[in-house]
mmCIF file of C-alpha atoms and ligand atoms in Angstrom:
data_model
loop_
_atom_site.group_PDB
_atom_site.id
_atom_site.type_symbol
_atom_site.label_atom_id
_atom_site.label_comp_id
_atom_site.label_asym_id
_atom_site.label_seq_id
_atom_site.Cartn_x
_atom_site.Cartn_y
_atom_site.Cartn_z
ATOM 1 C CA UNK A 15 12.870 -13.773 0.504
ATOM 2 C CA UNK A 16 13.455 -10.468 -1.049
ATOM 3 C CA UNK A 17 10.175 -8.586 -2.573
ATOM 4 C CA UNK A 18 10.881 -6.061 -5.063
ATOM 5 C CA UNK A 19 8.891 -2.948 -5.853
ATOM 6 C CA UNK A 20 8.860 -1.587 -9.436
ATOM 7 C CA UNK A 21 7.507 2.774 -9.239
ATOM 8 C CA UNK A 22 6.234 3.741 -12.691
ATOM 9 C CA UNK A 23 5.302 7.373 -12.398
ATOM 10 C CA UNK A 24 3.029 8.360 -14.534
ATOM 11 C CA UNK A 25 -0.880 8.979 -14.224
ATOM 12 C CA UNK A 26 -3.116 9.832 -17.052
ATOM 13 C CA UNK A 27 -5.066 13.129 -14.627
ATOM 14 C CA UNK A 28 -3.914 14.185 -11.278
ATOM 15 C CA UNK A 29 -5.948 13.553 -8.656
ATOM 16 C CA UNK A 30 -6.560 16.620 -6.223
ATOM 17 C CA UNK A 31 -5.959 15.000 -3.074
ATOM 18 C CA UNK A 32 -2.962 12.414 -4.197
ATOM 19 C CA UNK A 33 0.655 13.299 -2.723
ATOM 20 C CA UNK A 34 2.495 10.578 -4.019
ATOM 21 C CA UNK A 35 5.555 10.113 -6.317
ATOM 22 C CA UNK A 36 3.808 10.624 -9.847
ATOM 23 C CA UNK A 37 3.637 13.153 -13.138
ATOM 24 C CA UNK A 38 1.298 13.064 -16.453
ATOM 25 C CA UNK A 39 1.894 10.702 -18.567
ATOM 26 C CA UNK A 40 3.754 11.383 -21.945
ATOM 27 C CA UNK A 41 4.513 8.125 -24.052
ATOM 28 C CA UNK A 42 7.914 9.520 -25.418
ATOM 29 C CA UNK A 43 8.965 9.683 -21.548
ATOM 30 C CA UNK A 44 7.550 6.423 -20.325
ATOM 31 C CA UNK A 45 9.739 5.066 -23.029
ATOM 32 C CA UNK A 46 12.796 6.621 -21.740
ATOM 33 C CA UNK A 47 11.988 5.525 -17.977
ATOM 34 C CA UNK A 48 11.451 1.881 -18.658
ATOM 35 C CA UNK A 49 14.577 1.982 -20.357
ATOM 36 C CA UNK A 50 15.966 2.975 -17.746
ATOM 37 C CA UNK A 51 14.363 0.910 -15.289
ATOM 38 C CA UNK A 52 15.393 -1.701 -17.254
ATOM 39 C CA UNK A 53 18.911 -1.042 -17.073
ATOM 40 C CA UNK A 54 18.439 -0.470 -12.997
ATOM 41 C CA UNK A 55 17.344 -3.897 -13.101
ATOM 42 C CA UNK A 56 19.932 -5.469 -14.997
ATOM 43 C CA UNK A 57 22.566 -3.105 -12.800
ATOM 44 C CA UNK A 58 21.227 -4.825 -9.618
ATOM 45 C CA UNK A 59 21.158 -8.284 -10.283
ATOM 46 C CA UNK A 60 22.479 -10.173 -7.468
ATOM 47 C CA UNK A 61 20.418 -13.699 -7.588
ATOM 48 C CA UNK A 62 18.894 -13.377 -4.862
ATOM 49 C CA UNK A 63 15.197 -15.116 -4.668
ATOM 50 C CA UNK A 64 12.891 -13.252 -4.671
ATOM 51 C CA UNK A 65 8.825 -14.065 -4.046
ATOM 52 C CA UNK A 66 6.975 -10.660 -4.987
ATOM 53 C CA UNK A 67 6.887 -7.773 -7.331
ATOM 54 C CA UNK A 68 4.942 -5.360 -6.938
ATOM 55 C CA UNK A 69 4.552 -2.981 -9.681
ATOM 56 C CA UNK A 70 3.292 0.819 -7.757
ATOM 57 C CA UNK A 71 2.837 4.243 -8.614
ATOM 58 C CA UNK A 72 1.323 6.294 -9.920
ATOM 59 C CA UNK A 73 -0.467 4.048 -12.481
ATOM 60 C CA UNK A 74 1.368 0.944 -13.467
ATOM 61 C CA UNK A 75 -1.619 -0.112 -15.717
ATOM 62 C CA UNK A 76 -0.789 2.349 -18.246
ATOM 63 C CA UNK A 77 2.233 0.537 -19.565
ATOM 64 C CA UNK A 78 1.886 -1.527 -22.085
ATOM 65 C CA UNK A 79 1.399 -5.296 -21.374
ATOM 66 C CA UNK A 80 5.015 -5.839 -23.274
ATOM 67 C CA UNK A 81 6.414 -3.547 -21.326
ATOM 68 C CA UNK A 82 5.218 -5.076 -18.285
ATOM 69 C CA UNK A 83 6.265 -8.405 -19.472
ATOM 70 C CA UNK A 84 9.485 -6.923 -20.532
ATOM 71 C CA UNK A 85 10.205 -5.872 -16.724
ATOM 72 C CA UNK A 86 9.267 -9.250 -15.338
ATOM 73 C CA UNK A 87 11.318 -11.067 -17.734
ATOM 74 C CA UNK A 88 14.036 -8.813 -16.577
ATOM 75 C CA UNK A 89 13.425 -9.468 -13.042
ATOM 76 C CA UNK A 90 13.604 -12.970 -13.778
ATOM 77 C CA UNK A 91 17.348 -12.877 -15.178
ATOM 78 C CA UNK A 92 18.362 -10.306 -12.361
ATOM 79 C CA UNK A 93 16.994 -12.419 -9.233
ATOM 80 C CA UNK A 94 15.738 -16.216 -7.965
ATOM 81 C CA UNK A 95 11.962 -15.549 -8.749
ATOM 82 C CA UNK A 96 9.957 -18.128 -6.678
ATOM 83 C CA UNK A 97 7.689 -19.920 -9.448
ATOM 84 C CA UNK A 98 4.741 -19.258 -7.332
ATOM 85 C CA UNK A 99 5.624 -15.382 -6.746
ATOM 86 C CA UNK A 100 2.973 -12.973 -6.356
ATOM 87 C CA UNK A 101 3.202 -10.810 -9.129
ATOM 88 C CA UNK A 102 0.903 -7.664 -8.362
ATOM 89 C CA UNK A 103 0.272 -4.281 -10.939
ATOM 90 C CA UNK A 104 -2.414 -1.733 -9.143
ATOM 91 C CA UNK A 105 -4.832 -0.534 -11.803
ATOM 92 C CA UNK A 106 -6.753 2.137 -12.339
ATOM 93 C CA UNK A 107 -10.020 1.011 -13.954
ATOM 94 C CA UNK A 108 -10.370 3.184 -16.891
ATOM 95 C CA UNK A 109 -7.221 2.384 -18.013
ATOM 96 C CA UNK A 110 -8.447 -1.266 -18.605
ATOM 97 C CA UNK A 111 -9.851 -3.360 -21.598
ATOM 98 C CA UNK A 112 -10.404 -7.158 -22.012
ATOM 99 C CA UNK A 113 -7.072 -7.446 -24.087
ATOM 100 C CA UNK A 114 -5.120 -5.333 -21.688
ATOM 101 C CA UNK A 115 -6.071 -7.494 -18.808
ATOM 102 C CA UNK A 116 -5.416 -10.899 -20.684
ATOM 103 C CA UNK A 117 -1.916 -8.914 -21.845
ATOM 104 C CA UNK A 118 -0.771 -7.932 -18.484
ATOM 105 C CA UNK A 119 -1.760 -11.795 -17.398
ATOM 106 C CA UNK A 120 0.503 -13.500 -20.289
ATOM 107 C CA UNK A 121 3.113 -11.106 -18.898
ATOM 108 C CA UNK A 122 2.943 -13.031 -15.730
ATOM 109 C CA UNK A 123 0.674 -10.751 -13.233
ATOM 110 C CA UNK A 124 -0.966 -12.732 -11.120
ATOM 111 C CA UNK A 125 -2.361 -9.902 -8.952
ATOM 112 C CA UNK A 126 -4.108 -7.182 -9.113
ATOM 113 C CA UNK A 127 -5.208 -4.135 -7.337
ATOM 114 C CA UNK A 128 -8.174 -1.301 -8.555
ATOM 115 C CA UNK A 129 -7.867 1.904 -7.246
ATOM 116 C CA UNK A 130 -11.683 2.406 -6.983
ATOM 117 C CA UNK A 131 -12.346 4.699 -3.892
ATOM 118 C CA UNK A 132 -15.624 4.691 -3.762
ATOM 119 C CA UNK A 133 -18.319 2.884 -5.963
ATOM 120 C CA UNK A 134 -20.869 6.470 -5.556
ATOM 121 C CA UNK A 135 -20.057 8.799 -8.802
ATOM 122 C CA UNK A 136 -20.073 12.204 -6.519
ATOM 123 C CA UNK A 137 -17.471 11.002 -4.501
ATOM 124 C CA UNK A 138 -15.162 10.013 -7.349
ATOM 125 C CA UNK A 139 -16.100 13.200 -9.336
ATOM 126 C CA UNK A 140 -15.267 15.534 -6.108
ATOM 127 C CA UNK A 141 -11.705 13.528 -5.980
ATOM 128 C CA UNK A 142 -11.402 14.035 -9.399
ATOM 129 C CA UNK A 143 -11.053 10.473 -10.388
ATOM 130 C CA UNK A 144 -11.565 9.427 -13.792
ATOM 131 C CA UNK A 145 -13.290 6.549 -13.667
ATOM 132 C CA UNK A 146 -17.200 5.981 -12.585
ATOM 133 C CA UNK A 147 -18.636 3.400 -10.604
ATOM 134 C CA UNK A 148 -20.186 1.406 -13.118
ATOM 135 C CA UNK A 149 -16.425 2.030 -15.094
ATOM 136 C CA UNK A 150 -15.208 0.002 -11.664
ATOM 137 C CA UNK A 151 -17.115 -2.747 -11.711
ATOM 138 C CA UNK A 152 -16.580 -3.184 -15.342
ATOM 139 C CA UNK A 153 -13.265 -3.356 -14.884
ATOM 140 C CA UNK A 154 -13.515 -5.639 -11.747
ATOM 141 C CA UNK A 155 -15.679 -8.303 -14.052
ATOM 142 C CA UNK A 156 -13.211 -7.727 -17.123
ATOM 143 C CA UNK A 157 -10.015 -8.821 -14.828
ATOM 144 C CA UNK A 158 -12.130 -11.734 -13.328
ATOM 145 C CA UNK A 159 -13.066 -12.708 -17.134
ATOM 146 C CA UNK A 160 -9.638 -12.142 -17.942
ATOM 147 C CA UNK A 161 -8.759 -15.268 -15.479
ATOM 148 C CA UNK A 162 -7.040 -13.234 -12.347
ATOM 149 C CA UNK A 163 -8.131 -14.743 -9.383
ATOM 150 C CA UNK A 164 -6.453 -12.557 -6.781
ATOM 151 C CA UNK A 165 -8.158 -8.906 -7.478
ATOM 152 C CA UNK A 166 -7.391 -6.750 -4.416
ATOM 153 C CA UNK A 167 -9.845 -3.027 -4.123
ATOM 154 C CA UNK A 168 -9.103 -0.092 -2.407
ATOM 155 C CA UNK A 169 -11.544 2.447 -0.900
ATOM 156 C CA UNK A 170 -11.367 5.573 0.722
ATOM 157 C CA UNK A 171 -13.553 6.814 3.693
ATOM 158 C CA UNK A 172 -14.188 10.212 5.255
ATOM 159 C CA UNK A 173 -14.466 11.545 2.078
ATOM 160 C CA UNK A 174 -15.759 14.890 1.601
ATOM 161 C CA UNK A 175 -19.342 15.767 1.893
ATOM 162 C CA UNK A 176 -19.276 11.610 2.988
ATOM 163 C CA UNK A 177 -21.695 10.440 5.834
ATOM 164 C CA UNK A 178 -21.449 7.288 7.488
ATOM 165 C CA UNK A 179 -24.611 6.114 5.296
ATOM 166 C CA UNK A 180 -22.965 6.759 2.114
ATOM 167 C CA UNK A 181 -19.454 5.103 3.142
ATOM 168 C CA UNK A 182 -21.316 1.949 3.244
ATOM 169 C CA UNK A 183 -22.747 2.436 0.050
ATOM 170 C CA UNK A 184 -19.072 1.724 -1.588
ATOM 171 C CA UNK A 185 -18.442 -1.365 1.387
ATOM 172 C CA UNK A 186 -21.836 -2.910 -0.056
ATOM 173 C CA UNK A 187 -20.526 -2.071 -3.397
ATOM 174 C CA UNK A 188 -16.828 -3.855 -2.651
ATOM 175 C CA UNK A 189 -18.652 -6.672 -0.981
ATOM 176 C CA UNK A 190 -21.128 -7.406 -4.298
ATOM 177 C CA UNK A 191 -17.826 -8.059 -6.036
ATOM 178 C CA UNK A 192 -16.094 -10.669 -4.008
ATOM 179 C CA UNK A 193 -12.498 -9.374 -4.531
ATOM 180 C CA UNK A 194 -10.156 -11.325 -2.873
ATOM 181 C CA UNK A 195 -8.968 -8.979 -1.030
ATOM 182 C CA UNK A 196 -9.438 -4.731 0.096
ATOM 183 C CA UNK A 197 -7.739 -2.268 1.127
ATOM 184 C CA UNK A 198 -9.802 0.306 3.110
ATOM 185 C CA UNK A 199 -7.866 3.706 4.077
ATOM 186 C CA UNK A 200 -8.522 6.984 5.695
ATOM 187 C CA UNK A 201 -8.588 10.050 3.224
ATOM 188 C CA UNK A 202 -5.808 11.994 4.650
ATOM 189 C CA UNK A 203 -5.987 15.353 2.634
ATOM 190 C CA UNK A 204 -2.154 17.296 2.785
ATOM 191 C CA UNK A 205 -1.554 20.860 3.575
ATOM 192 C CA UNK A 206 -1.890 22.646 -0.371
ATOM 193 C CA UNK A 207 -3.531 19.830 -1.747
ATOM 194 C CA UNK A 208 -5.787 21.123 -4.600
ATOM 195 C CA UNK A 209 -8.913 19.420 -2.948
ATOM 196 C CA UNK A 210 -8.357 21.774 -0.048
ATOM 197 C CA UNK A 211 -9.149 24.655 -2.526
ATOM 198 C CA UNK A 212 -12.087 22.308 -4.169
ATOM 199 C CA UNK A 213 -13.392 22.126 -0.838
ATOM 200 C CA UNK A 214 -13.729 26.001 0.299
ATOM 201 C CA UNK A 215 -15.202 26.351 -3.311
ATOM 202 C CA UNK A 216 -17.809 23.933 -2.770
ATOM 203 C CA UNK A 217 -18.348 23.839 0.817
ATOM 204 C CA UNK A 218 -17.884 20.828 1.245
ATOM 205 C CA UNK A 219 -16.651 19.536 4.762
ATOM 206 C CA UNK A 220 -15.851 16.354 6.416
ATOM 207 C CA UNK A 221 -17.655 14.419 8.953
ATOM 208 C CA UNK A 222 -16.610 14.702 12.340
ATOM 209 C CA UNK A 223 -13.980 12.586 13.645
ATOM 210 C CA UNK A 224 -16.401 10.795 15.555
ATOM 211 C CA UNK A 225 -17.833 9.569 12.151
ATOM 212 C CA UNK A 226 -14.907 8.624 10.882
ATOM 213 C CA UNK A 227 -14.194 6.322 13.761
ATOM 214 C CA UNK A 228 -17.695 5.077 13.488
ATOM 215 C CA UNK A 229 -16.875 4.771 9.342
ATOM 216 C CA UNK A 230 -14.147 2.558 10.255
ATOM 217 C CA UNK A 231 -15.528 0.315 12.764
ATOM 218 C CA UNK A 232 -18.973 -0.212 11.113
ATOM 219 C CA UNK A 233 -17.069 -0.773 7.560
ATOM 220 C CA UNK A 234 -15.599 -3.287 9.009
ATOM 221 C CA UNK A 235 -18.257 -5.410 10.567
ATOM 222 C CA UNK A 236 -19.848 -5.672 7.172
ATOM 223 C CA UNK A 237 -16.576 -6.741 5.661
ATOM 224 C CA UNK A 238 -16.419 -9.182 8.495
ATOM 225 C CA UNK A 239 -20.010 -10.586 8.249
ATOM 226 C CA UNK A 240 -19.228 -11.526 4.521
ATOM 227 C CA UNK A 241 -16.460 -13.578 5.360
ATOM 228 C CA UNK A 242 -13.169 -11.257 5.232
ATOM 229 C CA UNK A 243 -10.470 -11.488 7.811
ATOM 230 C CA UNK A 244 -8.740 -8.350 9.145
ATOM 231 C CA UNK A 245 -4.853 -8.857 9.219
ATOM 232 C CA UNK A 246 -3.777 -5.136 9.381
ATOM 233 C CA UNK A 247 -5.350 -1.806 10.254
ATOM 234 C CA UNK A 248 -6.383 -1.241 6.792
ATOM 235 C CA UNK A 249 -6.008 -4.566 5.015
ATOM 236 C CA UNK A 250 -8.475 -7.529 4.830
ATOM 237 C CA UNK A 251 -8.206 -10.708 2.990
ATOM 238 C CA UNK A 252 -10.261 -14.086 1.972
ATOM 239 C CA UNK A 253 -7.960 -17.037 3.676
ATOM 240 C CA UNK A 254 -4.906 -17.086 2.251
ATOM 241 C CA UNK A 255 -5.233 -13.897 -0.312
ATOM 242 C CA UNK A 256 -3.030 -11.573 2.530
ATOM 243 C CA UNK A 257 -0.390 -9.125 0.282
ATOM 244 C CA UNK A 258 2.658 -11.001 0.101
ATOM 245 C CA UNK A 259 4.619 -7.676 -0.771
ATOM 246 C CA UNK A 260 3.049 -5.726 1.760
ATOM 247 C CA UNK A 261 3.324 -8.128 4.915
ATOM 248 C CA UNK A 262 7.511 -7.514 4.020
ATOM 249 C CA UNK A 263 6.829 -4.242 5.244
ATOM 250 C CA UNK A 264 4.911 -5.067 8.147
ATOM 251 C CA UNK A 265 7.625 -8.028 9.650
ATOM 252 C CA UNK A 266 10.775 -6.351 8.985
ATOM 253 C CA UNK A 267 11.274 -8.404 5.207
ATOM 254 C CA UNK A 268 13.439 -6.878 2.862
ATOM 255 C CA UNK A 269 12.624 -5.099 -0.387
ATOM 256 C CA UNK A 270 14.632 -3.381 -3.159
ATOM 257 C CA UNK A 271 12.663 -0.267 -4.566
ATOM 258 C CA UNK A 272 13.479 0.157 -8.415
ATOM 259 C CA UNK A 273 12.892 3.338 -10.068
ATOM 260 C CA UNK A 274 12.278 7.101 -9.678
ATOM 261 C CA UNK A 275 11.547 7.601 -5.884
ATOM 262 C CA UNK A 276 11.433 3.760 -4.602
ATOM 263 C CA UNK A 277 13.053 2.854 -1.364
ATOM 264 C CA UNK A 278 14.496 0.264 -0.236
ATOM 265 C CA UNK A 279 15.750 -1.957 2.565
ATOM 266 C CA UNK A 280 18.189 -4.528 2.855
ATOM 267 C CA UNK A 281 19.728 -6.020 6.008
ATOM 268 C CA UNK A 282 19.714 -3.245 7.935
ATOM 269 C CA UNK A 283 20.341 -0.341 5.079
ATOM 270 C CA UNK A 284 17.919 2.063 3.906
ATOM 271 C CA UNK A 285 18.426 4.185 1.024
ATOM 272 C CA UNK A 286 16.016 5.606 -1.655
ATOM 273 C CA UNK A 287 16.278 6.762 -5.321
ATOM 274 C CA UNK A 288 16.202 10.020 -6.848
ATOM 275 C CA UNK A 289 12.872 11.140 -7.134
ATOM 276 C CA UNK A 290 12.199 13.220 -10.108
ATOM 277 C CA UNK A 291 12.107 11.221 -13.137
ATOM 278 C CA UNK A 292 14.246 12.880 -15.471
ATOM 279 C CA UNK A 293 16.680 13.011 -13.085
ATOM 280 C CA UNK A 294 16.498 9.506 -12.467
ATOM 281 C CA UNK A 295 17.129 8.612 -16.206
ATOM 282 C CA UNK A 296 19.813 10.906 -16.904
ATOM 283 C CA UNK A 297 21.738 9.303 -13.616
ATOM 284 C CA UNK A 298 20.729 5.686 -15.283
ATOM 285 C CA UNK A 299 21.829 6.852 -18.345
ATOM 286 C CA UNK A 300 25.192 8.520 -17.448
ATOM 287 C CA UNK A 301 26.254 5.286 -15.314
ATOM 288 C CA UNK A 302 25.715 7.682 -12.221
ATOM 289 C CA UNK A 303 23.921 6.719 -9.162
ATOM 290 C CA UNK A 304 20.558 7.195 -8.307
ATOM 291 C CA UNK A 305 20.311 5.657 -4.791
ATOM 292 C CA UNK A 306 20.613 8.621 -1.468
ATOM 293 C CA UNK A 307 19.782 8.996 1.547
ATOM 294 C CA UNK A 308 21.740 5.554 2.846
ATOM 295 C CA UNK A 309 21.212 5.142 6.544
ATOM 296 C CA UNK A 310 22.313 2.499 8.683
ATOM 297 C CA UNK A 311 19.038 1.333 11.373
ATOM 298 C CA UNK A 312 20.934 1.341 14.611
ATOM 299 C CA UNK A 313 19.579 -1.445 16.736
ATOM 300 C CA UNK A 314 17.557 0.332 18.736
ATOM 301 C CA UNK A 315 15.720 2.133 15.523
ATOM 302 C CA UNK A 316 15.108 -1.246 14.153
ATOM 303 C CA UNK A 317 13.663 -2.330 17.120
ATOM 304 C CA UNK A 318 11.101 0.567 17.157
ATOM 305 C CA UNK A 319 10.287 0.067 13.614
ATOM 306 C CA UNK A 320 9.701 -3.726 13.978
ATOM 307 C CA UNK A 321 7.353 -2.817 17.161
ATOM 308 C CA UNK A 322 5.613 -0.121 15.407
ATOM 309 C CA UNK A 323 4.825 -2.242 12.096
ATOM 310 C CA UNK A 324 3.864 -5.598 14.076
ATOM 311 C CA UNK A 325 1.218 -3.182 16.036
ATOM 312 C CA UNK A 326 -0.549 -2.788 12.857
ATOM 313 C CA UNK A 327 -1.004 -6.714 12.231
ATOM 314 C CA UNK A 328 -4.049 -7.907 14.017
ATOM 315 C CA UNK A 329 -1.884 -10.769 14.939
ATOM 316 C CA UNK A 330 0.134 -8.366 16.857
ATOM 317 C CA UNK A 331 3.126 -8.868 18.437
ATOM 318 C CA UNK A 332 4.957 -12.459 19.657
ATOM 319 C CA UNK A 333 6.776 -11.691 22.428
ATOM 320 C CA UNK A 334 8.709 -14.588 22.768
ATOM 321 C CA UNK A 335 9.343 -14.914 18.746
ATOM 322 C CA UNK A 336 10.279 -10.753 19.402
ATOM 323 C CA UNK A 337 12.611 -11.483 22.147
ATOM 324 C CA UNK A 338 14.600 -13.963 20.355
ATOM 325 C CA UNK A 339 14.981 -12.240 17.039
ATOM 326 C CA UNK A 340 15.968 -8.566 18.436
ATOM 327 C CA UNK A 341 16.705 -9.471 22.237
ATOM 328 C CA UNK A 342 14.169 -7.218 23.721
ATOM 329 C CA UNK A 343 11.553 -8.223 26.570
ATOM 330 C CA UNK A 344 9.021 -5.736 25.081
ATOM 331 C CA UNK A 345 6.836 -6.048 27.886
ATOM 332 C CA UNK A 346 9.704 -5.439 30.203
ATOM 333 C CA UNK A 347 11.031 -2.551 28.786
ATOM 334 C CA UNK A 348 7.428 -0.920 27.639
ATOM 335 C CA UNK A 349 4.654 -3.177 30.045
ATOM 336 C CA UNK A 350 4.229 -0.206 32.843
ATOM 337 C CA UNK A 351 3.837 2.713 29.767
ATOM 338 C CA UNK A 352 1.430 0.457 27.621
ATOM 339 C CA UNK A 353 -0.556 -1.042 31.069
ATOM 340 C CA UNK A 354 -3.165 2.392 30.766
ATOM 341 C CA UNK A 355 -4.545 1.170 26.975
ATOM 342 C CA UNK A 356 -4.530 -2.657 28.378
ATOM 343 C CA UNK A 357 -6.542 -1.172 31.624
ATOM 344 C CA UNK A 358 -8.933 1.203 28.724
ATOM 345 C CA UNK A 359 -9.094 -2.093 26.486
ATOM 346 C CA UNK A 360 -7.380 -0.831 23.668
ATOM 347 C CA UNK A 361 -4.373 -2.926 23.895
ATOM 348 C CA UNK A 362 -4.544 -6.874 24.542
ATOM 349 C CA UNK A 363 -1.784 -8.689 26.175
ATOM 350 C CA UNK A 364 -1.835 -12.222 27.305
ATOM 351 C CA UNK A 365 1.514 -13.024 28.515
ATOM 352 C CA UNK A 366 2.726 -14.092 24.576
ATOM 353 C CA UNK A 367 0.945 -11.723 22.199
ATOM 354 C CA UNK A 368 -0.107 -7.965 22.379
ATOM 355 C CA UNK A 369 -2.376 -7.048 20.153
ATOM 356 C CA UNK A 370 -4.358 -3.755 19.240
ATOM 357 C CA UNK A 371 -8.268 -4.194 19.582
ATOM 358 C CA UNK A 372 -10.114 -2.530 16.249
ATOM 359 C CA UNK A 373 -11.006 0.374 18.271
ATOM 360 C CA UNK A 374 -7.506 0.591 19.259
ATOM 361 C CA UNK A 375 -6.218 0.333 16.197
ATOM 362 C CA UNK A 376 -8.048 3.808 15.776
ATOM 363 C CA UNK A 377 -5.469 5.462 18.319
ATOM 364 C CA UNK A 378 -2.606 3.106 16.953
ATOM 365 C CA UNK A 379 -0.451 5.782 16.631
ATOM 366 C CA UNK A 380 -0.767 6.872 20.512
ATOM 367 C CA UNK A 381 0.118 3.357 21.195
ATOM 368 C CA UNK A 382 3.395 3.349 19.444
ATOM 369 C CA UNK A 383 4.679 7.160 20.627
ATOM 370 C CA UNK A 384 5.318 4.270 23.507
ATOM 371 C CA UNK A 385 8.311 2.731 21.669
ATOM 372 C CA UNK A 386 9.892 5.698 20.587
ATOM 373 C CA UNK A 387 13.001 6.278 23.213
HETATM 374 S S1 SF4 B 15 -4.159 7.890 -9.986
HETATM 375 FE FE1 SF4 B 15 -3.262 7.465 -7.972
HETATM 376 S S2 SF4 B 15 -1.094 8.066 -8.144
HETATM 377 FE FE2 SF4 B 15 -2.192 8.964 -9.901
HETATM 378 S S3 SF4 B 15 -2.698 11.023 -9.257
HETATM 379 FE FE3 SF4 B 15 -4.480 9.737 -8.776
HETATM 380 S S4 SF4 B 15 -4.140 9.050 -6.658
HETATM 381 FE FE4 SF4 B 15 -2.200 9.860 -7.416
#
């Protein structure tokens, strides 16, 4: 089934370290751009079912829970929504109260997932993050008080000035709360990234890489030991609370990205939308397009990209269930090239599945250079 993404741009601060699709928030123009997402909606209704939406950005949380509801409804009229889709907004907890919460529930979230980063107040005051640890947690009991039993977290590790002491600080922290499920990623900090600059000013440095490989691993232990399961490099779930949205991405699903900057793939098309959002309205607006960028996957391409994604599942990669969907003996075509990370014990192959070990997944990316032709 389809899963559709909804990008709402807009962020109340800008964090120094964040690249990703987003401006400050101004009401007048968050207005204008549901409008228009709205009408995107409405323009691509097809009937299609659909299972997931996924509201990104950015900061969905700071629309209003009618707007929200508004967009849901909207995506009801335009597509087939499953009655037991997953529904998920991402937060950020200071954007939160008790009657936002129970709002953004009666507009039919089901999901949701807190940008928290880190539960130690440095940390989130060196990223530049609004909120405070204790703001988190608030927020965390709030949403569970609010009724939402799927609450998803994510933290960051190899923070700066982070050692491996105080990165399980925040996995103690996540643990104490019993989400559902976490997110755990690697800060990756960009090329002019205003943290860079915060950085030099402070002196503040990252741990070696050797720590952040030891971040990783040990995080995860402690996320096993209380009862998590890993399913992708940086995901891990209770039983049965894996992303429905985000597993699309990972098993070659198909998703249509609405609004400024979302992409989206169908079949074997790929195309995005404009990115800035005034552009993207007037284009709405004037009955223009807004998709570019359409690409066709060639077979091959689509190959690599199902082989790279299934590498990051810990369930890895059926061979058999491969072969008959895209015709490809992976291990005939890649076996000798991959056989050195099987012989280090990176890579696991059994005759059916091959599947990265956690301290592969570290060097996942050396694994899949592999597939590319
Ligand atoms: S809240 Fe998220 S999207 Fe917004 S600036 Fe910070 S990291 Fe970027």
């Amino acid at each position: 089934m389809l899963g559709l993404y909804l990008h709402i741009p807009f962020c109340a601060a800008i964090c120094n370290y964040c690249n990703f699709n987003r401006g400050l928030f101004e009401a007048a123009l968050k207005e204008r751009y549901v409008a228009a997402l709205l009408t995107e909606i409405a323009r691509a209704a097809d009937g299609t079912p659909a299972d997931t939406i996924y509201f990104g950005g950015g900061t969905p949380s700071l629309l209003e829970p009618s707007e929200v509801g508004a967009l849901v409804d909207a995506c009801a009229r335009a597509w087939k929504i499953a009655p037991d889709a997953e529904i998920t907004l991402e937060a950020n907890p200071e954007t939160v109260t008790p009657a936002r919460l129970a709002g953004f529930r009666t507009a039919g979230v089901n999901r949701l997932s807190f940008g928290v980063q880190s539960f130690r107040d440095e940390e989130l005051g060196r990223l530049s993050r609004l909120h405070s640890a204790s703001r988190a947690i608030e927020a965390f009991r709030a949403a569970r008080a609010a009724g939402f039993d799927n609450i998803s977290l994510d933290l960051m590790m190899w923070l700066p000035q982070q050692s491996v002491a105080d990165w399980l600080v925040s996995v103690d922290g996540l643990i104490a709360l019993e989400p559902d499920h976490a997110s755990l990623y690697l800060l990756e900090i960009y090329p002019n990234a205003p943290l860079r600059d915060a950085m030099a000013r402070g002196r503040w440095s990252v741990a070696p890489d050797d720590d952040a490989a030891e971040m990783y691993l040990s995080g995860l232990d402690r996320i096993d030991s209380a009862g998590y399961v890993q399913y992708e490099i940086s995901n891990v779930a209770r039983p049965g609370r894996q992303s429905r949205h985000n597993l699309k991405y990972w098993t070659d699903g198909e998703w249509l990205g609405l609004g400024c900057g979302a992409h989206s793939t169908r079949g074997r098309v790929r195309w995005r939308n404009l990115s800035s959002t005034e552009e993207y309205i007037s284009a709405v607006n004037g009955g223009r397009s807004i998709s570019v960028d359409h690409r066709t996957l060639s077979p091959e391409e689509r190959v690599e990209e199902a082989l790279f994604t299934a590498l990051r599942l810990s369930a890895g990669i059926d061979v058999e269930a491969f072969k008959n969907r895209y015709e490809v003996d992976v291990w005939g075509r890649f076996g000798s090239a991959l056989q050195p990370f099987v012989d280090q014990g990176v890579l696991l192959y059994d005759g059916c599945t091959m599947r990265l070990t956690r301290a592969g997944m570290l060097i996942a990316h050396e694994v899949m250079t592999i597939f590319i032709q």
